[in-house]
């Protein structure tokens, strides 16, 4: 139970960074500016193409040593690593959902003399967000499971205390990891319920 607080707070912080980066990168990938698209593409492909554990170690160990860049503490290093990694994946959901909105919607908004910003904010994005909801819920569950990696940089989460219990009671090692599994499953249950709710919300008013 002592590790639940860290696990939940890391999840909240990493989800905030992840969803923020997903929208920023997803919208930038649709920009007319080739430089913005290029830099965003590098971010997306780099974080999707490399291991989350390596990214975590880079933010926590390598940046301070090589570039004297300090993120404050291990909490922010863990939250940023998970957020940036999953933000790269979710940015493709944002981009794909926006492109999936029927072109007739854009044409109708243009006929009403809306600016590009107004078209995106009032017409396209509200429809696209509904398509994003189920996948965002799935990635939120994935981020919960990814929080277990922060124990590698010394954060005292659920897995950290599970490892401590195993080290002190070697004969009960299977029991310790069964308890850890149960804890993560219990934490995931509200997210699973939330994901199903979002799936139902995304279907409302949509023709089959």
Short mmCIF file of C-alpha atoms in Angstrom, two decimals:
data_model
loop_
_atom_site.label_atom_id
_atom_site.label_comp_id
_atom_site.label_asym_id
_atom_site.label_seq_id
_atom_site.Cartn_x
_atom_site.Cartn_y
_atom_site.Cartn_z
CA UNK A 1 0.00 0.00 0.00
CA UNK A 2 2.91 2.37 0.65
CA UNK A 3 3.80 2.26 -3.05
CA UNK A 4 0.33 3.02 -4.40
CA UNK A 5 0.72 6.77 -3.89
CA UNK A 6 3.83 6.97 -6.09
CA UNK A 7 2.29 4.69 -8.74
CA UNK A 8 -0.88 6.79 -8.99
CA UNK A 9 0.89 10.18 -8.98
CA UNK A 10 3.37 9.01 -11.63
CA UNK A 11 0.42 7.82 -13.73
CA UNK A 12 -1.37 11.17 -13.42
CA UNK A 13 1.75 13.19 -14.28
CA UNK A 14 2.79 10.97 -17.18
CA UNK A 15 -0.78 10.93 -18.55
CA UNK A 16 -0.82 14.74 -18.49
CA UNK A 17 2.48 14.96 -20.39
CA UNK A 18 1.48 12.14 -22.72
CA UNK A 19 -1.88 13.58 -23.78
CA UNK A 20 -0.36 17.06 -24.10
CA UNK A 21 2.42 15.80 -26.37
CA UNK A 22 -0.06 13.68 -28.33
CA UNK A 23 -2.14 16.72 -29.30
CA UNK A 24 0.86 19.00 -29.88
CA UNK A 25 2.72 16.46 -32.02
CA UNK A 26 -0.42 15.23 -33.78
CA UNK A 27 -1.44 18.75 -34.82
CA UNK A 28 2.12 19.68 -35.77
CA UNK A 29 2.29 16.64 -38.06
CA UNK A 30 -0.60 18.21 -39.99
CA UNK A 31 1.09 21.62 -40.25
CA UNK A 32 1.77 23.21 -43.63
CA UNK A 33 5.25 24.11 -42.38
CA UNK A 34 7.75 21.46 -43.50
CA UNK A 35 10.21 22.31 -40.69
CA UNK A 36 7.59 21.81 -37.98
CA UNK A 37 6.48 18.54 -39.58
CA UNK A 38 10.10 17.41 -39.83
CA UNK A 39 11.02 18.11 -36.20
CA UNK A 40 7.80 16.53 -34.99
CA UNK A 41 8.42 13.49 -37.16
CA UNK A 42 11.88 13.06 -35.62
CA UNK A 43 10.38 13.19 -32.11
CA UNK A 44 7.66 10.65 -32.96
CA UNK A 45 9.95 8.18 -34.71
CA UNK A 46 12.71 8.47 -32.08
CA UNK A 47 10.47 7.80 -29.09
CA UNK A 48 8.52 5.08 -30.89
CA UNK A 49 11.68 3.43 -32.17
CA UNK A 50 13.69 3.25 -28.94
CA UNK A 51 13.11 1.43 -25.66
CA UNK A 52 11.22 3.15 -22.86
CA UNK A 53 13.75 1.81 -20.33
CA UNK A 54 16.63 3.36 -22.29
CA UNK A 55 14.75 6.67 -22.51
CA UNK A 56 14.15 6.55 -18.75
CA UNK A 57 17.85 5.97 -18.06
CA UNK A 58 18.81 8.73 -20.48
CA UNK A 59 16.61 11.30 -18.76
CA UNK A 60 17.69 10.21 -15.28
CA UNK A 61 21.39 9.37 -15.74
CA UNK A 62 22.74 10.55 -19.10
CA UNK A 63 21.32 14.09 -19.40
CA UNK A 64 22.79 15.34 -16.09
CA UNK A 65 26.20 13.74 -16.82
CA UNK A 66 26.59 14.60 -20.51
CA UNK A 67 24.72 17.90 -20.82
CA UNK A 68 24.35 19.07 -17.21
CA UNK A 69 20.56 19.09 -17.67
CA UNK A 70 18.75 18.27 -14.43
CA UNK A 71 15.03 17.51 -14.43
CA UNK A 72 14.65 18.18 -10.72
CA UNK A 73 14.26 14.69 -9.29
CA UNK A 74 13.57 11.08 -10.19
CA UNK A 75 9.80 11.66 -10.12
CA UNK A 76 9.86 14.09 -13.05
CA UNK A 77 12.37 11.94 -14.94
CA UNK A 78 9.99 8.98 -14.70
CA UNK A 79 6.86 10.98 -15.56
CA UNK A 80 8.53 12.67 -18.55
CA UNK A 81 9.96 9.45 -19.93
CA UNK A 82 6.59 7.68 -19.86
CA UNK A 83 4.73 10.78 -21.09
CA UNK A 84 7.05 11.46 -24.00
CA UNK A 85 7.11 7.80 -25.04
CA UNK A 86 3.36 7.27 -25.05
CA UNK A 87 2.75 10.79 -26.37
CA UNK A 88 4.63 9.79 -29.52
CA UNK A 89 2.36 6.77 -30.01
CA UNK A 90 -0.83 8.68 -29.25
CA UNK A 91 0.12 11.52 -31.61
CA UNK A 92 -0.55 9.14 -34.49
CA UNK A 93 -4.03 8.52 -33.07
CA UNK A 94 -4.63 12.28 -33.00
CA UNK A 95 -3.36 12.73 -36.54
CA UNK A 96 -5.28 9.74 -37.90
CA UNK A 97 -8.52 10.74 -36.18
CA UNK A 98 -8.37 14.27 -37.56
CA UNK A 99 -7.72 12.95 -41.07
CA UNK A 100 -10.65 10.54 -40.65
CA UNK A 101 -13.19 13.34 -40.32
CA UNK A 102 -15.15 13.54 -43.57
CA UNK A 103 -13.87 16.19 -45.99
CA UNK A 104 -17.41 17.43 -46.41
CA UNK A 105 -17.25 18.78 -42.86
CA UNK A 106 -14.27 20.97 -43.77
CA UNK A 107 -15.91 22.08 -46.98
CA UNK A 108 -19.10 23.04 -45.13
CA UNK A 109 -17.11 25.00 -42.54
CA UNK A 110 -15.22 26.76 -45.32
CA UNK A 111 -18.52 27.66 -46.99
CA UNK A 112 -19.56 29.30 -43.70
CA UNK A 113 -16.44 31.49 -43.97
CA UNK A 114 -14.72 29.95 -40.93
CA UNK A 115 -10.99 30.41 -40.49
CA UNK A 116 -8.70 27.38 -40.35
CA UNK A 117 -8.47 27.69 -36.56
CA UNK A 118 -12.26 27.91 -36.25
CA UNK A 119 -12.73 24.89 -38.51
CA UNK A 120 -10.34 22.84 -36.39
CA UNK A 121 -11.68 24.01 -33.00
CA UNK A 122 -15.43 24.00 -33.73
CA UNK A 123 -15.95 21.36 -36.41
CA UNK A 124 -13.10 18.90 -36.92
CA UNK A 125 -11.55 18.44 -33.47
CA UNK A 126 -14.82 17.71 -31.57
CA UNK A 127 -15.57 14.90 -34.01
CA UNK A 128 -12.00 13.61 -34.00
CA UNK A 129 -11.79 13.53 -30.20
CA UNK A 130 -14.71 11.12 -30.05
CA UNK A 131 -12.77 8.73 -32.28
CA UNK A 132 -9.66 9.11 -30.09
CA UNK A 133 -11.36 8.27 -26.79
CA UNK A 134 -11.26 4.44 -26.89
CA UNK A 135 -7.58 4.32 -27.89
CA UNK A 136 -6.67 6.97 -25.33
CA UNK A 137 -8.28 4.80 -22.67
CA UNK A 138 -6.25 1.78 -23.78
CA UNK A 139 -3.02 3.76 -23.67
CA UNK A 140 -3.89 5.04 -20.21
CA UNK A 141 -3.94 1.44 -19.01
CA UNK A 142 -0.62 0.85 -20.78
CA UNK A 143 0.86 3.85 -18.97
CA UNK A 144 -0.27 2.43 -15.64
CA UNK A 145 1.67 -0.75 -16.36
CA UNK A 146 4.68 1.26 -17.55
CA UNK A 147 4.88 3.03 -14.17
CA UNK A 148 6.44 -0.16 -12.78
CA UNK A 149 9.66 0.84 -14.57
CA UNK A 150 10.22 3.82 -12.26
CA UNK A 151 11.38 1.42 -9.55
CA UNK A 152 14.56 1.08 -11.65
CA UNK A 153 15.52 4.67 -10.80
CA UNK A 154 14.71 4.34 -7.10
CA UNK A 155 11.11 5.52 -6.93
CA UNK A 156 9.23 3.71 -4.18
CA UNK A 157 6.24 2.47 -6.16
CA UNK A 158 4.28 -0.78 -5.80
CA UNK A 159 6.93 -2.88 -7.57
CA UNK A 160 9.70 -1.35 -5.45
CA UNK A 161 8.06 -2.53 -2.24
CA UNK A 162 7.28 -5.88 -3.85
CA UNK A 163 10.98 -6.33 -4.62
CA UNK A 164 11.91 -5.32 -1.07
CA UNK A 165 9.51 -7.87 0.36
CA UNK A 166 10.93 -10.56 -1.92
CA UNK A 167 14.52 -9.73 -0.89
CA UNK A 168 13.62 -10.02 2.80
CA UNK A 169 11.43 -13.13 2.41
CA UNK A 170 12.93 -15.21 -0.39
CA UNK A 171 10.68 -18.18 0.33
CA UNK A 172 7.63 -15.95 -0.29
CA UNK A 173 8.86 -14.50 -3.60
CA UNK A 174 5.94 -15.95 -5.64
CA UNK A 175 3.48 -14.57 -3.09
CA UNK A 176 5.08 -11.13 -3.33
CA UNK A 177 4.70 -10.96 -7.10
CA UNK A 178 1.16 -12.33 -6.97
CA UNK A 179 0.35 -9.46 -4.60
CA UNK A 180 1.97 -6.98 -7.00
CA UNK A 181 -0.10 -8.36 -9.88
CA UNK A 182 -3.28 -8.02 -7.84
CA UNK A 183 -2.41 -4.42 -6.92
CA UNK A 184 -1.89 -3.43 -10.56
CA UNK A 185 -5.09 -5.20 -11.60
CA UNK A 186 -7.10 -3.38 -8.90
CA UNK A 187 -5.60 -0.06 -10.00
CA UNK A 188 -6.44 -0.85 -13.63
CA UNK A 189 -10.11 -1.71 -12.95
CA UNK A 190 -11.33 1.94 -12.82
CA UNK A 191 -9.39 2.65 -16.02
CA UNK A 192 -10.94 -0.37 -17.75
CA UNK A 193 -14.40 0.84 -16.70
CA UNK A 194 -13.53 4.38 -17.85
CA UNK A 195 -12.34 3.07 -21.23
CA UNK A 196 -15.61 1.22 -21.79
CA UNK A 197 -17.54 4.37 -20.91
CA UNK A 198 -15.49 6.33 -23.44
CA UNK A 199 -16.12 3.68 -26.10
CA UNK A 200 -19.86 4.01 -25.53
CA UNK A 201 -19.62 7.81 -25.59
CA UNK A 202 -17.71 7.72 -28.88
CA UNK A 203 -20.48 5.68 -30.51
CA UNK A 204 -23.37 7.93 -29.53
CA UNK A 205 -24.92 9.71 -32.47
CA UNK A 206 -22.68 7.96 -34.98
CA UNK A 207 -24.37 6.13 -37.83
CA UNK A 208 -23.41 2.46 -38.12
#
